[in-house]
Coordinates of C-alpha atoms in Angstrom, one line a residue:
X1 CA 30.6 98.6 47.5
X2 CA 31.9 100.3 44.1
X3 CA 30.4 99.0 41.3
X4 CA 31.4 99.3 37.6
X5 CA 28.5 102.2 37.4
X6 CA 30.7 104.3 40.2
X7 CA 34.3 102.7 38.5
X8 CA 33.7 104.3 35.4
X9 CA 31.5 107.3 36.3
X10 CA 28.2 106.5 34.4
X11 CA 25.9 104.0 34.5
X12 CA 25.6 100.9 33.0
X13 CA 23.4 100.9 30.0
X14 CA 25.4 104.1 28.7
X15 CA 28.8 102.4 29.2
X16 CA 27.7 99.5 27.2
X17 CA 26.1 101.6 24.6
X18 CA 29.3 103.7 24.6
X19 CA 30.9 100.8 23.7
X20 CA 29.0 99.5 21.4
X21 CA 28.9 102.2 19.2
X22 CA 33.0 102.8 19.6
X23 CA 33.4 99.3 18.8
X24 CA 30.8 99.5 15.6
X25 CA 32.6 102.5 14.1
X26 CA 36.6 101.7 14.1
X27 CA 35.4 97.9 13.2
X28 CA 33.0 99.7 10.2
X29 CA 36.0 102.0 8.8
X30 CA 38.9 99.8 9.3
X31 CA 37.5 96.3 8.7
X32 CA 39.3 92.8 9.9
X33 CA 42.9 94.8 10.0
X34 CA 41.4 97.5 12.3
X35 CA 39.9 94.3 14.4
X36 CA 43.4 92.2 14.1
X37 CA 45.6 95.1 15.0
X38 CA 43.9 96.1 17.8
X39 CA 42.8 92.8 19.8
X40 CA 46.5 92.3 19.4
X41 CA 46.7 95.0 21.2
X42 CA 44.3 94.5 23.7
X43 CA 45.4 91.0 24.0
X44 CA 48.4 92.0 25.6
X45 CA 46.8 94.5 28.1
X46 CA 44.3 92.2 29.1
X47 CA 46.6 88.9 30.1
X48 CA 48.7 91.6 31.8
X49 CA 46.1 93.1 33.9
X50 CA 44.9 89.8 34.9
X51 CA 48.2 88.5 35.6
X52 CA 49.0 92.0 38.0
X53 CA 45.4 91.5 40.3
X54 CA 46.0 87.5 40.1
X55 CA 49.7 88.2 42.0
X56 CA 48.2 91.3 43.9
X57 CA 45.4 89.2 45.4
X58 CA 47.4 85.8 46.2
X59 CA 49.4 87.9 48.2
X60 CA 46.9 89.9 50.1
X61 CA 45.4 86.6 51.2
X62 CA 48.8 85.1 52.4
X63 CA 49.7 82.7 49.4
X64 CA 47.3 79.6 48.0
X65 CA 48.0 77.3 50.3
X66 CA 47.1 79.5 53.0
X67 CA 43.6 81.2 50.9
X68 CA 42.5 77.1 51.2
X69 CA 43.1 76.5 54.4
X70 CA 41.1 79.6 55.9
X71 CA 37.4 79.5 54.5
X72 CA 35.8 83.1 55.0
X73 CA 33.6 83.5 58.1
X74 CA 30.3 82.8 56.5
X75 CA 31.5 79.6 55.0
X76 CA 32.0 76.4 56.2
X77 CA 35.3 74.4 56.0
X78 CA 33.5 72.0 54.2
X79 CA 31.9 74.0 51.6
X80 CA 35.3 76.1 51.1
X81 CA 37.2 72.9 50.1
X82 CA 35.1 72.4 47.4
X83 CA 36.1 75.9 46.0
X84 CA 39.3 73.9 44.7
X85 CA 38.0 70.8 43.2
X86 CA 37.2 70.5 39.6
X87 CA 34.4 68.1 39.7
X88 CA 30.5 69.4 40.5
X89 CA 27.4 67.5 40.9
X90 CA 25.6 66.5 37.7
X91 CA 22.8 68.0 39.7
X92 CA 24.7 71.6 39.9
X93 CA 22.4 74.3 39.1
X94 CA 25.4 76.5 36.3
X95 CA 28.3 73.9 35.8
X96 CA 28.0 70.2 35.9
X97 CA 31.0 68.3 35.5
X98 CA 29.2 65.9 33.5
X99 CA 27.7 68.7 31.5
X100 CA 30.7 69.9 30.6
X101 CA 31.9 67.1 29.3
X102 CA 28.9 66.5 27.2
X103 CA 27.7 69.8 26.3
X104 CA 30.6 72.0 26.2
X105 CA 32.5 69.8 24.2
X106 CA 29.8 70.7 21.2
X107 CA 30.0 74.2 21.8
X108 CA 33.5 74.4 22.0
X109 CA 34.0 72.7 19.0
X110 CA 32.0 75.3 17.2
X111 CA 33.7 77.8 18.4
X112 CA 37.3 76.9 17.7
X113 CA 37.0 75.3 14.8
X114 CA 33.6 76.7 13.1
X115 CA 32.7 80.4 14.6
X116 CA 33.3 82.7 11.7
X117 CA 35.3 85.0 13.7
X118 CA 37.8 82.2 14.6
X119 CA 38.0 80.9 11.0
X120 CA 38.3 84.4 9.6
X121 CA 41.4 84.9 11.4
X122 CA 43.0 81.8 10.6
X123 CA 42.1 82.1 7.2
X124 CA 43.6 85.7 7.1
X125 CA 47.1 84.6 8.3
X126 CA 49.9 84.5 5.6
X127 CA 50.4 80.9 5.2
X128 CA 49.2 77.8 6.6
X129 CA 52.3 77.7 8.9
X130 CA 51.7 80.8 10.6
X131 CA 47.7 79.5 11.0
X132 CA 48.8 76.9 12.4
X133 CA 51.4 78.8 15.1
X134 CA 48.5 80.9 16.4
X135 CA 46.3 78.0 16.5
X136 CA 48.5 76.3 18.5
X137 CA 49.5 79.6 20.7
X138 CA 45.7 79.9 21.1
X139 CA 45.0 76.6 22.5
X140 CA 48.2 77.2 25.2
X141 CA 46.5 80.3 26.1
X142 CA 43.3 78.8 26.8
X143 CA 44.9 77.2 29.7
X144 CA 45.5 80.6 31.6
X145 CA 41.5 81.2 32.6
X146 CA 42.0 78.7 35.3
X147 CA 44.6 80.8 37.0
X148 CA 43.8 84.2 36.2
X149 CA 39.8 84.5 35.9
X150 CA 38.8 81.4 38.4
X151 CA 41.7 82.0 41.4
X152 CA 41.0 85.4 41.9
X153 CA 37.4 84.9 41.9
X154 CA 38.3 82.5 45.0
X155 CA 40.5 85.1 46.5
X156 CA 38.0 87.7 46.1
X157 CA 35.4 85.1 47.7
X158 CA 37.8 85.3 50.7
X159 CA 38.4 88.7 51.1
X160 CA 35.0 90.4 50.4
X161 CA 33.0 87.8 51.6
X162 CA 30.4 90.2 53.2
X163 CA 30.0 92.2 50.0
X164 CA 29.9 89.6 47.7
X165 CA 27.1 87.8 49.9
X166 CA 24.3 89.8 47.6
X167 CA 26.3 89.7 43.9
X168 CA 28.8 87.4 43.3
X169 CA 29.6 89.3 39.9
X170 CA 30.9 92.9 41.8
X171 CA 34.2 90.1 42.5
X172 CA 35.9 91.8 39.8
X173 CA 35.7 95.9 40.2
X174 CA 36.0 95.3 44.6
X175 CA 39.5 93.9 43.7
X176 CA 40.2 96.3 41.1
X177 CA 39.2 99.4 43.2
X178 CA 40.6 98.2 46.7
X179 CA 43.8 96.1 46.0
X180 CA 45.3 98.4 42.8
X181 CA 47.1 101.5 43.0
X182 CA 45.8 104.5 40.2
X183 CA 48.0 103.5 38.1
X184 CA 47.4 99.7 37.6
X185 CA 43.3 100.3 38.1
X186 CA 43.8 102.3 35.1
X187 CA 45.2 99.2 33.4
X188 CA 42.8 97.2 34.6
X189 CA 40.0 99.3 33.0
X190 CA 41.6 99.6 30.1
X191 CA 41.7 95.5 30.1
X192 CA 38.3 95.0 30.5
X193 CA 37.2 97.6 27.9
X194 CA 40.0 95.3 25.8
X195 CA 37.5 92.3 26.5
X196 CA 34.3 93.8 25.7
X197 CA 35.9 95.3 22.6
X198 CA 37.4 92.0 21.1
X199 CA 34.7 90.2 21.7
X200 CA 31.9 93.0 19.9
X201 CA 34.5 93.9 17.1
X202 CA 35.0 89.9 16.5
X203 CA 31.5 89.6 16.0
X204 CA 30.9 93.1 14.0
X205 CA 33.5 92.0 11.4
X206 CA 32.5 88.4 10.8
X207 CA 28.7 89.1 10.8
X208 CA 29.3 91.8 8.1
X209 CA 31.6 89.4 5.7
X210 CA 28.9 87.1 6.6
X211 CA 26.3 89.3 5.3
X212 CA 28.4 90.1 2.0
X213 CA 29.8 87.2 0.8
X214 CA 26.7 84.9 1.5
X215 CA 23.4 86.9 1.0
X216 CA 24.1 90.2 -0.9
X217 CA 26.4 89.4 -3.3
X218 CA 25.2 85.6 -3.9
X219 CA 21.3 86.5 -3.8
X220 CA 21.2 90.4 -3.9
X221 CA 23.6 92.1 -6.1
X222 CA 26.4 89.2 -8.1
X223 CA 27.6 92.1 -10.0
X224 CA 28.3 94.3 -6.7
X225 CA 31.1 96.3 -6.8
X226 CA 33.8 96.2 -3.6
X227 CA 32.5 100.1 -3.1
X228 CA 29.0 98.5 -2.9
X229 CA 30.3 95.6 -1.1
X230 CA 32.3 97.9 1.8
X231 CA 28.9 100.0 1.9
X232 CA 27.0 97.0 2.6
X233 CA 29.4 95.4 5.2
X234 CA 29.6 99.1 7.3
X235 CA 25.5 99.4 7.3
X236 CA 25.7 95.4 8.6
X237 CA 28.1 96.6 11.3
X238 CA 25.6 99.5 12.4
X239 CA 22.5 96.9 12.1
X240 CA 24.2 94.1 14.6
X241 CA 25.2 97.3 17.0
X242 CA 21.6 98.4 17.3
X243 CA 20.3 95.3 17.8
X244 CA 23.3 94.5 20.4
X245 CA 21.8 97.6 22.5
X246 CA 18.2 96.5 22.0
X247 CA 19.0 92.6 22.8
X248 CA 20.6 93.8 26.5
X249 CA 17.6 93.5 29.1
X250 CA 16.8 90.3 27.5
X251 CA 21.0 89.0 28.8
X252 CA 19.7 90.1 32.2
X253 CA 16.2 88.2 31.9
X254 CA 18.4 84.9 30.9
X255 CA 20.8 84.9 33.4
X256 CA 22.7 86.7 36.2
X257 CA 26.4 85.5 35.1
X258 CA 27.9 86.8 31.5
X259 CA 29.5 84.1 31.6
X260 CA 26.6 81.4 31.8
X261 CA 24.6 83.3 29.9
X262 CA 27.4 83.2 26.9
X263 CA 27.5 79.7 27.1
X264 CA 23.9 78.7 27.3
X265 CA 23.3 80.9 24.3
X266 CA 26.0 78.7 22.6
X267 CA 24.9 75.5 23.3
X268 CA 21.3 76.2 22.1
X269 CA 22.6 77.6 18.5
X270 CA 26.0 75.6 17.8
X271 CA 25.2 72.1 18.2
X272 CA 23.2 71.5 14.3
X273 CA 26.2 73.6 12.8
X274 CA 28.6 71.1 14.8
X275 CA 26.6 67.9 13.4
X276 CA 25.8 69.1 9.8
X277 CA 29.8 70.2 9.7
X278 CA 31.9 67.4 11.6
X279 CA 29.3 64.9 9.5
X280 CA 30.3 66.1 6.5
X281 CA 33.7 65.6 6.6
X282 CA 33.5 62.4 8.7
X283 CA 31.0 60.8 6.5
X284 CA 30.8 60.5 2.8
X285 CA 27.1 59.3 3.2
X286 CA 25.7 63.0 4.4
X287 CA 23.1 64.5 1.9
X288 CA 22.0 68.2 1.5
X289 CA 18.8 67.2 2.8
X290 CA 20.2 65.2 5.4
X291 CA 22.1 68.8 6.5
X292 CA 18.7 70.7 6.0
X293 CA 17.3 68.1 8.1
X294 CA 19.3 68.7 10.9
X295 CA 19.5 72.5 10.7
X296 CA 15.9 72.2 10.9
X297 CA 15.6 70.5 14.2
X298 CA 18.4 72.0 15.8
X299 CA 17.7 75.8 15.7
X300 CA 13.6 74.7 16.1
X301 CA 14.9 73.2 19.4
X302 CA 17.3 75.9 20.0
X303 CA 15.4 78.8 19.4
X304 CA 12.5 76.9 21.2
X305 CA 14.4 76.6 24.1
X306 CA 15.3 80.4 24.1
X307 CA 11.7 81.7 23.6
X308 CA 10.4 78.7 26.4
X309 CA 13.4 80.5 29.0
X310 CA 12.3 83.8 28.1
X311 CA 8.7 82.6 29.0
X312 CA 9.1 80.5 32.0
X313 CA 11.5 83.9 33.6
X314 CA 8.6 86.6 32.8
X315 CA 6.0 84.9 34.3
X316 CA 4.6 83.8 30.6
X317 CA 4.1 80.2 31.4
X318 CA 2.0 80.2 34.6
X319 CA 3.1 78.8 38.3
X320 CA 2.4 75.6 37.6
X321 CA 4.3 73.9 35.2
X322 CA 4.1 70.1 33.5
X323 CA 7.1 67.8 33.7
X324 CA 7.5 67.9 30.2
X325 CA 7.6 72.1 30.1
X326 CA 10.5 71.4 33.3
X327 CA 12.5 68.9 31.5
X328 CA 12.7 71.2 28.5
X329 CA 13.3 74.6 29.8
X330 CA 14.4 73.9 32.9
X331 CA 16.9 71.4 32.8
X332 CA 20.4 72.7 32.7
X333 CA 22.0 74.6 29.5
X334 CA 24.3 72.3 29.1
X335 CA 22.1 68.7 29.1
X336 CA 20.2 70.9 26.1
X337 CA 23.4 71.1 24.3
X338 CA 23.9 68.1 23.8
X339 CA 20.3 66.6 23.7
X340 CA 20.3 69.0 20.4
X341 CA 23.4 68.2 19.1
X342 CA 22.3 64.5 19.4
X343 CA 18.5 65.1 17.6
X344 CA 20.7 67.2 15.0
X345 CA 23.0 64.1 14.2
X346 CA 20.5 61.5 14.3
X347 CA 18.4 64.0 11.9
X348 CA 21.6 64.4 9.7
X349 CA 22.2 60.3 9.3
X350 CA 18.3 59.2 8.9
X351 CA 17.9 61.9 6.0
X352 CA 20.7 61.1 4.2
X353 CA 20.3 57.1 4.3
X354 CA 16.8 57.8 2.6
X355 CA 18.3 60.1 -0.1
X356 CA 20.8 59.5 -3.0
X357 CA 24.8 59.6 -1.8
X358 CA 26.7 62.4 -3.2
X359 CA 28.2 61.5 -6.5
X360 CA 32.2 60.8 -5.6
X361 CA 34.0 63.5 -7.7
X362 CA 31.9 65.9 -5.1
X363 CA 33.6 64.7 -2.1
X364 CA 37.2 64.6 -3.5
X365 CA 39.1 67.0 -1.2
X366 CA 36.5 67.6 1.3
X367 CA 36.0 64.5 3.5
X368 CA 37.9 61.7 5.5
X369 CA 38.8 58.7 3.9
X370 CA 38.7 56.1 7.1
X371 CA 41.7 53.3 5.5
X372 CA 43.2 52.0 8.7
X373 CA 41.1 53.3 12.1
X374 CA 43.5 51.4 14.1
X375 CA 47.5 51.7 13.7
X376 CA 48.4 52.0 16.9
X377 CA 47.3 51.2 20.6
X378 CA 45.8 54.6 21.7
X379 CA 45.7 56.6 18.2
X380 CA 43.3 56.1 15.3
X381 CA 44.9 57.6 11.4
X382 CA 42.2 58.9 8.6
X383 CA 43.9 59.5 5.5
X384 CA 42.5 62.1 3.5
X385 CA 41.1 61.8 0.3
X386 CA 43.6 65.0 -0.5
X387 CA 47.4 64.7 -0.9
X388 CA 48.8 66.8 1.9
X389 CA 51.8 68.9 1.8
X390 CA 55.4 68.1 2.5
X391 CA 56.3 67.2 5.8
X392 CA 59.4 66.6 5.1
X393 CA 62.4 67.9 2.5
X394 CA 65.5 65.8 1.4
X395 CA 68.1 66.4 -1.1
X396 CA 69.4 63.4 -3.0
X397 CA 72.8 63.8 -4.3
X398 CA 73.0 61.9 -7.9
X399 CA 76.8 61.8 -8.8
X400 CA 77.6 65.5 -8.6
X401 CA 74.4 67.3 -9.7
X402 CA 72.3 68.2 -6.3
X403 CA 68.4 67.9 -6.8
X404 CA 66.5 68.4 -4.1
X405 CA 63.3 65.7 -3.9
X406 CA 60.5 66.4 -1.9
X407 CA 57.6 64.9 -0.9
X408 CA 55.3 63.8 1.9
X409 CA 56.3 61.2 4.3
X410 CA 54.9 57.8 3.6
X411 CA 52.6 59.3 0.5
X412 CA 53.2 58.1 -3.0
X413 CA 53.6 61.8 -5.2
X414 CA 52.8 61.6 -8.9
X415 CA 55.5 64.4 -9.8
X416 CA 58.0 62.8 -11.6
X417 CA 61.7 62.4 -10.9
X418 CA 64.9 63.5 -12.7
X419 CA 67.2 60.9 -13.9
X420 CA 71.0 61.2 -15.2
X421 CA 69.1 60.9 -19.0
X422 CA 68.1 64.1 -19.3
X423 CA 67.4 65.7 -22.7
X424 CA 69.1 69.3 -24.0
X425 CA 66.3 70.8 -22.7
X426 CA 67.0 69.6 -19.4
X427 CA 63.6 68.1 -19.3
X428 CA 63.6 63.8 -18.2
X429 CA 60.8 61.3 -18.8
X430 CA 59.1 60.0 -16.1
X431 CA 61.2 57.7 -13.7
X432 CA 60.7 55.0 -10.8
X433 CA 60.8 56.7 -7.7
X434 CA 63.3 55.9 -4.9
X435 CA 62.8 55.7 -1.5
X436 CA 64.8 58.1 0.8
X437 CA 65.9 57.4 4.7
X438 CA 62.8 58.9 6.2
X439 CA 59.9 56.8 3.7
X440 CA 60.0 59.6 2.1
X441 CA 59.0 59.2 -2.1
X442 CA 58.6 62.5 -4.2
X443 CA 59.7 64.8 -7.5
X444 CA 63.2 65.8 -7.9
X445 CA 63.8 69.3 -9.7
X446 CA 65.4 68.9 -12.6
X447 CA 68.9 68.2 -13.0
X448 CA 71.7 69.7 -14.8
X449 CA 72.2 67.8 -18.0
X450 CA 75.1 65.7 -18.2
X451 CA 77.2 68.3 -20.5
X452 CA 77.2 70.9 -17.5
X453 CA 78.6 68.4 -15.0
X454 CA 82.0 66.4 -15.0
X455 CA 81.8 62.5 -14.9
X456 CA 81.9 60.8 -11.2
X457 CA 81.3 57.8 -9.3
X458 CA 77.5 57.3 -9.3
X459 CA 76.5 57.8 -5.1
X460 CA 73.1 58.4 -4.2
X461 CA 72.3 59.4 -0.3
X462 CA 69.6 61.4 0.5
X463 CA 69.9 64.2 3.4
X464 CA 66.4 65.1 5.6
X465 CA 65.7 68.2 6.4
X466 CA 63.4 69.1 9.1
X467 CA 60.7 71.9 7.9
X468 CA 58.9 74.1 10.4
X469 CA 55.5 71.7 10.2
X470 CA 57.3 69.5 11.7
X471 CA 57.6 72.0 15.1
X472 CA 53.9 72.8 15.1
X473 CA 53.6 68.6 15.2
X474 CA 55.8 68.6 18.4
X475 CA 53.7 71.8 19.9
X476 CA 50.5 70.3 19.2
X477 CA 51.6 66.7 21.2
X478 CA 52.9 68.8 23.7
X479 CA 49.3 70.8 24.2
X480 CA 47.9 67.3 23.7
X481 CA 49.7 66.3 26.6
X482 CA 48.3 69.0 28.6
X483 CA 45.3 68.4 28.0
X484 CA 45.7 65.1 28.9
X485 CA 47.0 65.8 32.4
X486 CA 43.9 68.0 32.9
X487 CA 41.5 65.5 31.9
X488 CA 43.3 63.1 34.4
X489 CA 43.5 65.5 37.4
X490 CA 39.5 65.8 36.7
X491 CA 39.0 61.8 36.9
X492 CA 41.2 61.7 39.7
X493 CA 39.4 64.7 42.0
X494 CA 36.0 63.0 41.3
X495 CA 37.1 59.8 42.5

């Protein structure tokens, strides 16, 4: 069967160092907007192409209700059904369900909310609306992979069973070189070089700020120049690209999937950055030493459990093995995960109750406040210690002058508010504050004094005006809601 050597004409080591290097030069001369620009780019090509084979191959196997109800010839009806159930085994040798609940969570809370090449690009947006909007689109997004990456996989599974029998990962160019025309298997190549690109130029760009913001200028060089600085980040980017080329037998050694081997690497390295992070602002008790503490343990278990895989796959560790060697490097990635994320907290709380709390003035702005865990019947509310941003605008009319208040909903501001007194300056001493319609208490812009305005009736009313926060709060329960749903349908196909 074609392979991706024979798809694109040379074999497979020089196609990933081809790429490599590609991706390591435009992301060395054009930084984080070459990177932006073009996974937007790719983006688009990529949800396309997988859209096209998705439709392409539902079709050539008769429609999904008709791809489950005829199992290929060399599996049984039994095994095919579970093909389209969610829940696996906790005993299943690459993704337990109940793995995934425990150990995936960790890793993928590190990676939307912590991986530096996330955060860069939310911390690069324009304002904290538009983060938000693509944080939001993101997480809608996320819920395509089950229809266009795991369905065709199934159809493939049904229509190459025979030459998929040996390597389950050729799924991908059999479709792409029997079921597309020229044009569209052009596309599709040019998708999945899109994928391998965004993911090496995300990692190129964020390893290189990494490398400049927090060892060479901090440690190195403080008085670096931004030529210097530049220099340093495109020398980073050629670094992480050799050692990318020189790190590939070891992905094959580790595992035969990408994709597992992806996540295992994940959940051996994320969970101490998880615990040391989500402790922090959850906890106003965590210590530096108690986050030392806890880096400590987590990367010696996680880099432990790499070299022990390495080992135990090379032949390094003998035939026979003690149960204590199988429970450590043997036991699925995803039980690790969380068995470090778990000796990473526990290290994190048992330091910092032996050392002295963080004085309070440290904390301001960067932790949770916990002031009433239970509101409501399903949701718990943590105020922050920091005063958020408005929520919600009014504009109070005060006779005839028109100030607009604002303020966040149900939060006290300390701005003060115009009054009718106002001095030849325009300037007012500070007021009571009133309450508008919506709860909501805030600053009013100064007024016009009352020389600039004719005499009426005194009527306040206060008009709300809906800000665009307000959408990304309806989006967000919506995605909520999704998610929801999903985790349902899972409960309900185990049981």
């Amino acid at each position: 069967p074609p392979t991706w050597p024979s798809l694109f004409g040379c074999p497979r080591f020089a196609s990933a160092a081809g790429l490599v290097v590609l991706t390591a030069f435009y992301t060395a001369l054009g930084g984080l907007s070459a990177v932006i620009m073009t996974d937007m780019a790719q983006a688009v090509v990529l949800i396309t192409g997988a859209v096209c084979i998705t439709v392409i191959a539902l079709s050539e196997t008769g429609g999904f209700v008709r791809l489950r109800a005829s199992p290929p010839a060399d599996v049984s009806a039994e095994a095919w059904e579970r093909f389209f159930h969610l829940y696996r085994p906790p005993d299943h040798p690459h993704l337990p369900t109940l793995g995934i609940v425990l150990g995936q969570s960790v890793a993928g809370l590190w990676y939307f909310c912590l991986d530096q090449s996330i955060v860069q690009r939310v911390l690069a947006a324009r304002s904290i609306d538009d983060a938000r909007g693509a944080t939001l689109l993101c997480g809608f997004l996320k819920t395509l992979p089950m229809f266009i990456m795991a369905l065709p996989g199934v159809a493939a599974r049904k229509l190459y069973s025979l030459d998929l029998a040996a390597d389950t990962n050729q799924a991908l160019p059999l479709m792409m070189a029997r079921l597309l025309p020229p044009g569209m298997l052009g596309l599709m190549l040019a998708a999945a070089l899109a994928a391998c690109m965004s993911s090496l130029d995300s990692v190129f760009t964020a390893a290189a700020s990494l490398v400049c913001l927090d060892l060479f200028k901090p440690y190195v060089r403080p008085t670096a120049t931004q030529h210097e600085m530049v220099l340093v980040g495109r020398l980073s980017c050629s670094a992480l690209a050799v050692l990318t080329l020189l790190w590939m037998p070891v992905i094959d050694l580790l595992s035969d999937q990408i994709f597992v081997y992806i996540q295992s690497i994940s959940s051996y390295l994320a969970p101490p950055v998880v615990a040391v992070y989500f402790g922090g602002v959850l906890w106003r008790g965590a210590t530096v030493e108690g986050a030392t503490a806890a880096f400590v343990v987590g990367y010696a278990l996680g880099v432990g459990r790499i070299l022990g895989e390495i080992m135990i796959k090379t032949g390094g560790a003998g035939a026979t093995r003690s149960v204590a060697v199988q429970i450590l490097f043997e036991t699925n990635y995803l039980y690790i995960g969380f068995f470090i994320f778990v000796a990473s907290t526990s290290a994190l709380v048992l330091v910092s109750l032996l050392t002295p709390p963080p004085a309070a003035d440290q904390l301001a702005g960067l932790t949770v406040e916990w002031r009433n865990p239970f509101p409501g019947l399903f949701l718990a509310v943590a105020d922050c210690a920091r005063e958020p941003s408005p929520a919600v605008r009014s504009f109070e009319l005060t006779e005839v002058g028109a100030s607009e208040a604002g303020g966040p909903r149900g939060v006290e501001s300390a701005w003060p508010k115009t009054t009718p007194g106002a001095t030849s300056e325009g300037r007012t001493a500070e007021a009571p504050r009133t309450q508008g319609a919506q709860g909501a208490q805030g600053p009013a812009h100064t007024a016009p004094t009352s020389a600039h305005r004719p005499p009426q009736a005194h009527a306040t009313r206060t008009l709300p005006r809906r800000r665009r926060g307000d959408r990304f709060h309806a989006l967000n329960i919506i995605l909520s809601s999704v998610l929801i749903i999903l985790s349902a349908a899972l409960v309900a196909d185990w049981w």
